[in-house]
Structure formats: C-alpha cells, structure tokens
C-alpha cells in the first residue's frame, strides 16, 4: 500500500509538471525504481514480450472480466489508478483496473484493462506496458503474427504512436503501439488492443 501511495503521488506530480508523453516516460522510470515484486511463475515464463501481450490481450481479444479473474488468481499487485489511466487507449473509461506484472523478474511489465463507450458501442481495451525491451522486435512480431493493416500514426517529441487494425476470430480489433522515436533495444513500449465488448448469449 505504501508503494502504491508513493507511486500515485509521483504520477500525479509528473502529470502536472510535464505533458502526458513525458509523464508516461517518467512513470516507467519511477515504477522500475520503487517497486519490488515477487517473481510470478506463468506459462508465459521465458516468452518474448510480444508473446505475453498476445496471450494476455491480443489472441482472444480484450476481456475485462477474464483479465480480472486472471489477476486475482495470481494475486497481482494493483497499479495506481492514475498510472493505469495513463496507459489506456480510450477516453473516459467507465471501468478500469491495472496491475504490476513481473514474470520471472525482469523486464518490468504492467497490465491494464478498461471498459468504455465509443459512440453507441461498448468497447473493452487491454494494454500492456513494458520497460527494457526491444521495441523494433516487438513491432516486427506484431506484423509476423497478425499481418495488421496500418491505419495511422502520430509523432511526439520522443514517442511514436502507431495505429493498426486486425481481424481474427471474426472480430475486428484496433491495436496501438506507443514506441520510442529512436529505439535502442532497451525501450519502453505500450501496446493496446480495443474491440467491441463481447456478450455471452
């Protein structure tokens, strides 16, 4: 709890002192510096960061309830709400949950899910944030595994946001990669997927 309170204060201070892009960069550095999390054994242990994102978010699409059940089952420590909000790709989420994931120690990982209304549609998102990974390799794996269609991009001072659409299992998904402008193999990457909420019949 003390760590979470400390992180909340750090995140709030950075949000007001810097723009969102710089704030997110500093969040990564702050989290890596102050969080000590026990190792969590997982079937994805030893997998690449993209494999982990694919398993948690992409392969079956975002699923708010399923992800919460996974986090509770693994006793994942919660991520401060303001930090979780900084990672979601949708505005004004109706529900939001985030956790710190540290599968096998390094690199740092966070997992965030949300629900929101976009127009008349109810959507869900699933995001993973990574520190200390190869951004170029992550993006390459996305192309190799899903063959996405590029739908846009947005450059900031230090970050590059790329937008893709993919269709799998009869479901359209919007994927966003937030990458450094100049990747060096030890990068911070935020990967998100958004799709229409699936309801049980």
PDB file of C-alpha atoms in Angstrom:
ATOM      1  CA  UNK A   1       0.000   0.000   0.000  1.00  0.00           C
ATOM      2  CA  UNK A   2       2.845   2.399   0.814  1.00  0.00           C
ATOM      3  CA  UNK A   3       4.410   1.765  -2.584  1.00  0.00           C
ATOM      4  CA  UNK A   4       1.064   2.367  -4.317  1.00  0.00           C
ATOM      5  CA  UNK A   5       0.520   5.638  -2.438  1.00  0.00           C
ATOM      6  CA  UNK A   6       4.035   6.744  -3.272  1.00  0.00           C
ATOM      7  CA  UNK A   7       3.535   5.909  -6.941  1.00  0.00           C
ATOM      8  CA  UNK A   8       0.222   7.758  -7.032  1.00  0.00           C
ATOM      9  CA  UNK A   9       1.901  10.890  -5.675  1.00  0.00           C
ATOM     10  CA  UNK A  10       4.760  10.561  -8.158  1.00  0.00           C
ATOM     11  CA  UNK A  11       2.371  10.084 -11.084  1.00  0.00           C
ATOM     12  CA  UNK A  12       0.131  12.996 -10.129  1.00  0.00           C
ATOM     13  CA  UNK A  13       3.110  15.314  -9.678  1.00  0.00           C
ATOM     14  CA  UNK A  14       4.591  14.336 -13.041  1.00  0.00           C
ATOM     15  CA  UNK A  15       1.278  14.751 -14.839  1.00  0.00           C
ATOM     16  CA  UNK A  16       1.024  18.366 -13.738  1.00  0.00           C
ATOM     17  CA  UNK A  17       4.705  19.198 -14.261  1.00  0.00           C
ATOM     18  CA  UNK A  18       5.076  17.604 -17.690  1.00  0.00           C
ATOM     19  CA  UNK A  19       2.971  16.693 -20.708  1.00  0.00           C
ATOM     20  CA  UNK A  20       1.444  13.219 -20.899  1.00  0.00           C
ATOM     21  CA  UNK A  21       4.249  11.873 -23.097  1.00  0.00           C
ATOM     22  CA  UNK A  22       6.991  12.899 -20.665  1.00  0.00           C
ATOM     23  CA  UNK A  23       4.824  11.845 -17.732  1.00  0.00           C
ATOM     24  CA  UNK A  24       4.484   8.314 -19.137  1.00  0.00           C
ATOM     25  CA  UNK A  25       8.235   8.064 -19.692  1.00  0.00           C
ATOM     26  CA  UNK A  26       8.926   9.104 -16.115  1.00  0.00           C
ATOM     27  CA  UNK A  27       6.267   6.744 -14.792  1.00  0.00           C
ATOM     28  CA  UNK A  28       8.257   3.855 -16.251  1.00  0.00           C
ATOM     29  CA  UNK A  29      11.436   5.033 -14.570  1.00  0.00           C
ATOM     30  CA  UNK A  30       9.684   5.651 -11.259  1.00  0.00           C
ATOM     31  CA  UNK A  31       7.964   2.278 -11.229  1.00  0.00           C
ATOM     32  CA  UNK A  32      11.124   0.376 -12.030  1.00  0.00           C
ATOM     33  CA  UNK A  33      12.948   2.249  -9.274  1.00  0.00           C
ATOM     34  CA  UNK A  34      10.460   1.882  -6.408  1.00  0.00           C
ATOM     35  CA  UNK A  35       8.598  -1.390  -6.998  1.00  0.00           C
ATOM     36  CA  UNK A  36       9.899  -4.703  -5.767  1.00  0.00           C
ATOM     37  CA  UNK A  37       7.597  -7.532  -6.771  1.00  0.00           C
ATOM     38  CA  UNK A  38       7.997 -11.247  -6.096  1.00  0.00           C
ATOM     39  CA  UNK A  39       8.569 -13.431  -9.133  1.00  0.00           C
ATOM     40  CA  UNK A  40       5.411 -14.863 -10.651  1.00  0.00           C
ATOM     41  CA  UNK A  41       5.618 -18.216 -12.393  1.00  0.00           C
ATOM     42  CA  UNK A  42       3.496 -18.333 -15.538  1.00  0.00           C
ATOM     43  CA  UNK A  43       3.035 -20.447 -18.613  1.00  0.00           C
ATOM     44  CA  UNK A  44       4.494 -17.470 -20.500  1.00  0.00           C
ATOM     45  CA  UNK A  45       7.719 -17.549 -18.446  1.00  0.00           C
ATOM     46  CA  UNK A  46      10.638 -17.181 -20.833  1.00  0.00           C
ATOM     47  CA  UNK A  47       8.351 -15.997 -23.638  1.00  0.00           C
ATOM     48  CA  UNK A  48       9.023 -12.809 -25.564  1.00  0.00           C
ATOM     49  CA  UNK A  49       7.214  -9.624 -24.504  1.00  0.00           C
ATOM     50  CA  UNK A  50       5.045  -9.890 -27.635  1.00  0.00           C
ATOM     51  CA  UNK A  51       4.108 -13.469 -26.678  1.00  0.00           C
ATOM     52  CA  UNK A  52       2.965 -12.194 -23.289  1.00  0.00           C
ATOM     53  CA  UNK A  53       0.922  -9.356 -24.853  1.00  0.00           C
ATOM     54  CA  UNK A  54      -0.556 -11.780 -27.373  1.00  0.00           C
ATOM     55  CA  UNK A  55      -1.562 -14.223 -24.650  1.00  0.00           C
ATOM     56  CA  UNK A  56      -2.983 -11.620 -22.269  1.00  0.00           C
ATOM     57  CA  UNK A  57      -4.664  -9.225 -24.709  1.00  0.00           C
ATOM     58  CA  UNK A  58      -4.493  -9.957 -28.409  1.00  0.00           C
ATOM     59  CA  UNK A  59      -5.142 -13.598 -29.276  1.00  0.00           C
ATOM     60  CA  UNK A  60      -8.649 -13.741 -27.764  1.00  0.00           C
ATOM     61  CA  UNK A  61      -9.258 -10.002 -27.749  1.00  0.00           C
ATOM     62  CA  UNK A  62      -9.629  -7.844 -24.654  1.00  0.00           C
ATOM     63  CA  UNK A  63     -11.826  -9.363 -21.958  1.00  0.00           C
ATOM     64  CA  UNK A  64     -12.289  -7.251 -18.844  1.00  0.00           C
ATOM     65  CA  UNK A  65     -13.776  -9.981 -16.627  1.00  0.00           C
ATOM     66  CA  UNK A  66     -11.374 -12.702 -17.746  1.00  0.00           C
ATOM     67  CA  UNK A  67      -8.358 -10.482 -17.084  1.00  0.00           C
ATOM     68  CA  UNK A  68      -9.593  -9.504 -13.621  1.00  0.00           C
ATOM     69  CA  UNK A  69     -10.051 -13.194 -12.797  1.00  0.00           C
ATOM     70  CA  UNK A  70      -6.503 -13.904 -14.013  1.00  0.00           C
ATOM     71  CA  UNK A  71      -5.061 -11.073 -11.890  1.00  0.00           C
ATOM     72  CA  UNK A  72      -6.947 -12.190  -8.785  1.00  0.00           C
ATOM     73  CA  UNK A  73      -5.897 -15.788  -9.287  1.00  0.00           C
ATOM     74  CA  UNK A  74      -2.245 -14.713  -9.478  1.00  0.00           C
ATOM     75  CA  UNK A  75      -2.545 -12.158  -6.666  1.00  0.00           C
ATOM     76  CA  UNK A  76      -1.030  -9.493  -8.890  1.00  0.00           C
ATOM     77  CA  UNK A  77      -0.318  -6.231  -7.040  1.00  0.00           C
ATOM     78  CA  UNK A  78      -2.522  -3.346  -8.152  1.00  0.00           C
ATOM     79  CA  UNK A  79      -1.235  -0.476 -10.262  1.00  0.00           C
ATOM     80  CA  UNK A  80      -2.116   3.021  -9.021  1.00  0.00           C
ATOM     81  CA  UNK A  81      -5.293   4.302 -10.697  1.00  0.00           C
ATOM     82  CA  UNK A  82      -3.733   7.436 -12.185  1.00  0.00           C
ATOM     83  CA  UNK A  83      -0.974   5.357 -13.752  1.00  0.00           C
ATOM     84  CA  UNK A  84      -3.495   2.856 -15.103  1.00  0.00           C
ATOM     85  CA  UNK A  85      -5.437   5.741 -16.634  1.00  0.00           C
ATOM     86  CA  UNK A  86      -2.277   6.989 -18.364  1.00  0.00           C
ATOM     87  CA  UNK A  87      -1.943   3.682 -20.217  1.00  0.00           C
ATOM     88  CA  UNK A  88      -5.489   3.155 -21.535  1.00  0.00           C
ATOM     89  CA  UNK A  89      -6.140   3.997 -25.217  1.00  0.00           C
ATOM     90  CA  UNK A  90      -9.757   5.158 -24.698  1.00  0.00           C
ATOM     91  CA  UNK A  91     -11.078   8.379 -23.177  1.00  0.00           C
ATOM     92  CA  UNK A  92     -13.266   8.435 -20.084  1.00  0.00           C
ATOM     93  CA  UNK A  93     -13.302   4.712 -19.279  1.00  0.00           C
ATOM     94  CA  UNK A  94     -16.372   3.513 -17.385  1.00  0.00           C
ATOM     95  CA  UNK A  95     -14.331   0.847 -15.581  1.00  0.00           C
ATOM     96  CA  UNK A  96     -10.584   0.474 -15.164  1.00  0.00           C
ATOM     97  CA  UNK A  97      -8.235  -1.992 -13.469  1.00  0.00           C
ATOM     98  CA  UNK A  98      -4.454  -2.275 -13.580  1.00  0.00           C
ATOM     99  CA  UNK A  99      -1.733  -4.486 -12.135  1.00  0.00           C
ATOM    100  CA  UNK A 100       2.017  -4.815 -11.954  1.00  0.00           C
ATOM    101  CA  UNK A 101       3.285  -7.984 -13.607  1.00  0.00           C
ATOM    102  CA  UNK A 102       6.824  -9.208 -13.177  1.00  0.00           C
ATOM    103  CA  UNK A 103       7.053 -12.601 -14.799  1.00  0.00           C
ATOM    104  CA  UNK A 104      10.428 -14.041 -13.913  1.00  0.00           C
ATOM    105  CA  UNK A 105      11.852 -10.772 -12.575  1.00  0.00           C
ATOM    106  CA  UNK A 106      12.785  -8.512 -15.490  1.00  0.00           C
ATOM    107  CA  UNK A 107      11.742  -6.655 -17.534  1.00  0.00           C
ATOM    108  CA  UNK A 108       9.057  -4.604 -15.820  1.00  0.00           C
ATOM    109  CA  UNK A 109       5.511  -5.169 -17.083  1.00  0.00           C
ATOM    110  CA  UNK A 110       2.104  -3.666 -16.317  1.00  0.00           C
ATOM    111  CA  UNK A 111      -1.328  -4.898 -17.404  1.00  0.00           C
ATOM    112  CA  UNK A 112      -4.393  -2.627 -17.654  1.00  0.00           C
ATOM    113  CA  UNK A 113      -7.969  -3.315 -18.803  1.00  0.00           C
ATOM    114  CA  UNK A 114     -10.874  -0.948 -19.286  1.00  0.00           C
ATOM    115  CA  UNK A 115     -14.454  -0.621 -20.482  1.00  0.00           C
ATOM    116  CA  UNK A 116     -15.766   2.458 -22.268  1.00  0.00           C
ATOM    117  CA  UNK A 117     -18.496   3.776 -24.555  1.00  0.00           C
ATOM    118  CA  UNK A 118     -17.450   4.888 -28.026  1.00  0.00           C
ATOM    119  CA  UNK A 119     -20.463   6.323 -29.790  1.00  0.00           C
ATOM    120  CA  UNK A 120     -23.208   3.730 -29.441  1.00  0.00           C
ATOM    121  CA  UNK A 121     -20.760   0.868 -28.893  1.00  0.00           C
ATOM    122  CA  UNK A 122     -19.477  -0.648 -25.692  1.00  0.00           C
ATOM    123  CA  UNK A 123     -15.781  -1.454 -26.039  1.00  0.00           C
ATOM    124  CA  UNK A 124     -13.106  -3.086 -23.947  1.00  0.00           C
ATOM    125  CA  UNK A 125      -9.378  -2.474 -24.017  1.00  0.00           C
ATOM    126  CA  UNK A 126      -6.378  -4.421 -22.844  1.00  0.00           C
ATOM    127  CA  UNK A 127      -2.966  -2.756 -22.518  1.00  0.00           C
ATOM    128  CA  UNK A 128       0.470  -3.958 -21.560  1.00  0.00           C
ATOM    129  CA  UNK A 129       3.366  -1.652 -20.744  1.00  0.00           C
ATOM    130  CA  UNK A 130       6.939  -2.921 -20.845  1.00  0.00           C
ATOM    131  CA  UNK A 131      10.280  -1.419 -19.865  1.00  0.00           C
ATOM    132  CA  UNK A 132      13.685  -2.575 -21.069  1.00  0.00           C
ATOM    133  CA  UNK A 133      12.577  -4.468 -24.191  1.00  0.00           C
ATOM    134  CA  UNK A 134      13.331  -4.368 -27.928  1.00  0.00           C
ATOM    135  CA  UNK A 135      10.677  -2.108 -29.490  1.00  0.00           C
ATOM    136  CA  UNK A 136      11.681  -2.978 -33.062  1.00  0.00           C
ATOM    137  CA  UNK A 137      11.422  -6.700 -32.356  1.00  0.00           C
ATOM    138  CA  UNK A 138       8.045  -6.222 -30.674  1.00  0.00           C
ATOM    139  CA  UNK A 139       6.615  -4.383 -33.680  1.00  0.00           C
ATOM    140  CA  UNK A 140       8.113  -6.947 -36.061  1.00  0.00           C
ATOM    141  CA  UNK A 141       6.437  -9.769 -34.135  1.00  0.00           C
ATOM    142  CA  UNK A 142       3.074  -7.998 -34.446  1.00  0.00           C
ATOM    143  CA  UNK A 143       3.446  -7.997 -38.259  1.00  0.00           C
ATOM    144  CA  UNK A 144       4.666 -11.588 -38.431  1.00  0.00           C
ATOM    145  CA  UNK A 145       1.895 -12.951 -36.228  1.00  0.00           C
ATOM    146  CA  UNK A 146      -1.146 -10.886 -37.241  1.00  0.00           C
ATOM    147  CA  UNK A 147      -0.487  -9.141 -40.572  1.00  0.00           C
ATOM    148  CA  UNK A 148      -2.110  -5.888 -39.425  1.00  0.00           C
ATOM    149  CA  UNK A 149      -3.336  -3.059 -41.625  1.00  0.00           C
ATOM    150  CA  UNK A 150      -1.686   0.277 -40.837  1.00  0.00           C
ATOM    151  CA  UNK A 151      -4.378   2.847 -40.040  1.00  0.00           C
ATOM    152  CA  UNK A 152      -2.356   5.861 -38.906  1.00  0.00           C
ATOM    153  CA  UNK A 153       0.484   7.242 -36.834  1.00  0.00           C
ATOM    154  CA  UNK A 154       1.267  10.154 -34.556  1.00  0.00           C
ATOM    155  CA  UNK A 155       4.684  11.544 -33.666  1.00  0.00           C
ATOM    156  CA  UNK A 156       5.526  13.291 -30.431  1.00  0.00           C
ATOM    157  CA  UNK A 157       8.803  14.763 -29.238  1.00  0.00           C
ATOM    158  CA  UNK A 158      10.177  11.440 -28.009  1.00  0.00           C
ATOM    159  CA  UNK A 159       7.481   8.884 -28.786  1.00  0.00           C
ATOM    160  CA  UNK A 160       5.889   7.428 -31.910  1.00  0.00           C
ATOM    161  CA  UNK A 161       2.322   6.121 -31.747  1.00  0.00           C
ATOM    162  CA  UNK A 162       1.241   3.703 -34.495  1.00  0.00           C
ATOM    163  CA  UNK A 163      -2.298   2.510 -35.160  1.00  0.00           C
ATOM    164  CA  UNK A 164      -3.280  -0.792 -36.761  1.00  0.00           C
ATOM    165  CA  UNK A 165      -6.399  -2.826 -37.409  1.00  0.00           C
ATOM    166  CA  UNK A 166      -6.529  -6.596 -37.419  1.00  0.00           C
ATOM    167  CA  UNK A 167      -9.288  -9.145 -37.781  1.00  0.00           C
ATOM    168  CA  UNK A 168      -9.135 -12.514 -36.099  1.00  0.00           C
ATOM    169  CA  UNK A 169     -11.750 -14.994 -34.976  1.00  0.00           C
ATOM    170  CA  UNK A 170     -14.370 -12.907 -36.755  1.00  0.00           C
ATOM    171  CA  UNK A 171     -13.584  -9.938 -34.544  1.00  0.00           C
ATOM    172  CA  UNK A 172     -12.128  -6.570 -35.561  1.00  0.00           C
ATOM    173  CA  UNK A 173      -9.515  -5.128 -33.219  1.00  0.00           C
ATOM    174  CA  UNK A 174      -7.768  -1.778 -33.119  1.00  0.00           C
ATOM    175  CA  UNK A 175      -4.148  -2.077 -32.000  1.00  0.00           C
ATOM    176  CA  UNK A 176      -1.974   0.822 -30.842  1.00  0.00           C
ATOM    177  CA  UNK A 177       1.780   0.689 -30.275  1.00  0.00           C
ATOM    178  CA  UNK A 178       3.421   3.525 -28.368  1.00  0.00           C
ATOM    179  CA  UNK A 179       7.139   3.316 -29.180  1.00  0.00           C
ATOM    180  CA  UNK A 180      10.268   5.428 -28.737  1.00  0.00           C
ATOM    181  CA  UNK A 181      11.228   7.530 -31.759  1.00  0.00           C
ATOM    182  CA  UNK A 182      14.764   6.181 -31.534  1.00  0.00           C
ATOM    183  CA  UNK A 183      14.641   2.586 -30.242  1.00  0.00           C
ATOM    184  CA  UNK A 184      17.894   1.165 -28.893  1.00  0.00           C
ATOM    185  CA  UNK A 185      16.869  -2.324 -27.774  1.00  0.00           C
ATOM    186  CA  UNK A 186      16.276  -1.220 -24.166  1.00  0.00           C
ATOM    187  CA  UNK A 187      12.965   0.504 -24.778  1.00  0.00           C
ATOM    188  CA  UNK A 188       9.643   1.378 -23.159  1.00  0.00           C
ATOM    189  CA  UNK A 189       6.698   0.023 -25.146  1.00  0.00           C
ATOM    190  CA  UNK A 190       2.960   0.379 -24.566  1.00  0.00           C
ATOM    191  CA  UNK A 191       0.774  -1.984 -26.590  1.00  0.00           C
ATOM    192  CA  UNK A 192      -3.032  -1.790 -26.553  1.00  0.00           C
ATOM    193  CA  UNK A 193      -5.913  -3.548 -28.234  1.00  0.00           C
ATOM    194  CA  UNK A 194      -9.514  -2.284 -28.333  1.00  0.00           C
ATOM    195  CA  UNK A 195     -12.559  -4.129 -29.622  1.00  0.00           C
ATOM    196  CA  UNK A 196     -16.301  -4.185 -29.183  1.00  0.00           C
ATOM    197  CA  UNK A 197     -17.385  -5.827 -25.957  1.00  0.00           C
ATOM    198  CA  UNK A 198     -18.480  -9.438 -26.395  1.00  0.00           C
ATOM    199  CA  UNK A 199     -21.605 -10.514 -24.548  1.00  0.00           C
ATOM    200  CA  UNK A 200     -22.462 -14.051 -23.542  1.00  0.00           C
ATOM    201  CA  UNK A 201     -25.572 -15.457 -25.243  1.00  0.00           C
TER     202      UNK A 201
END
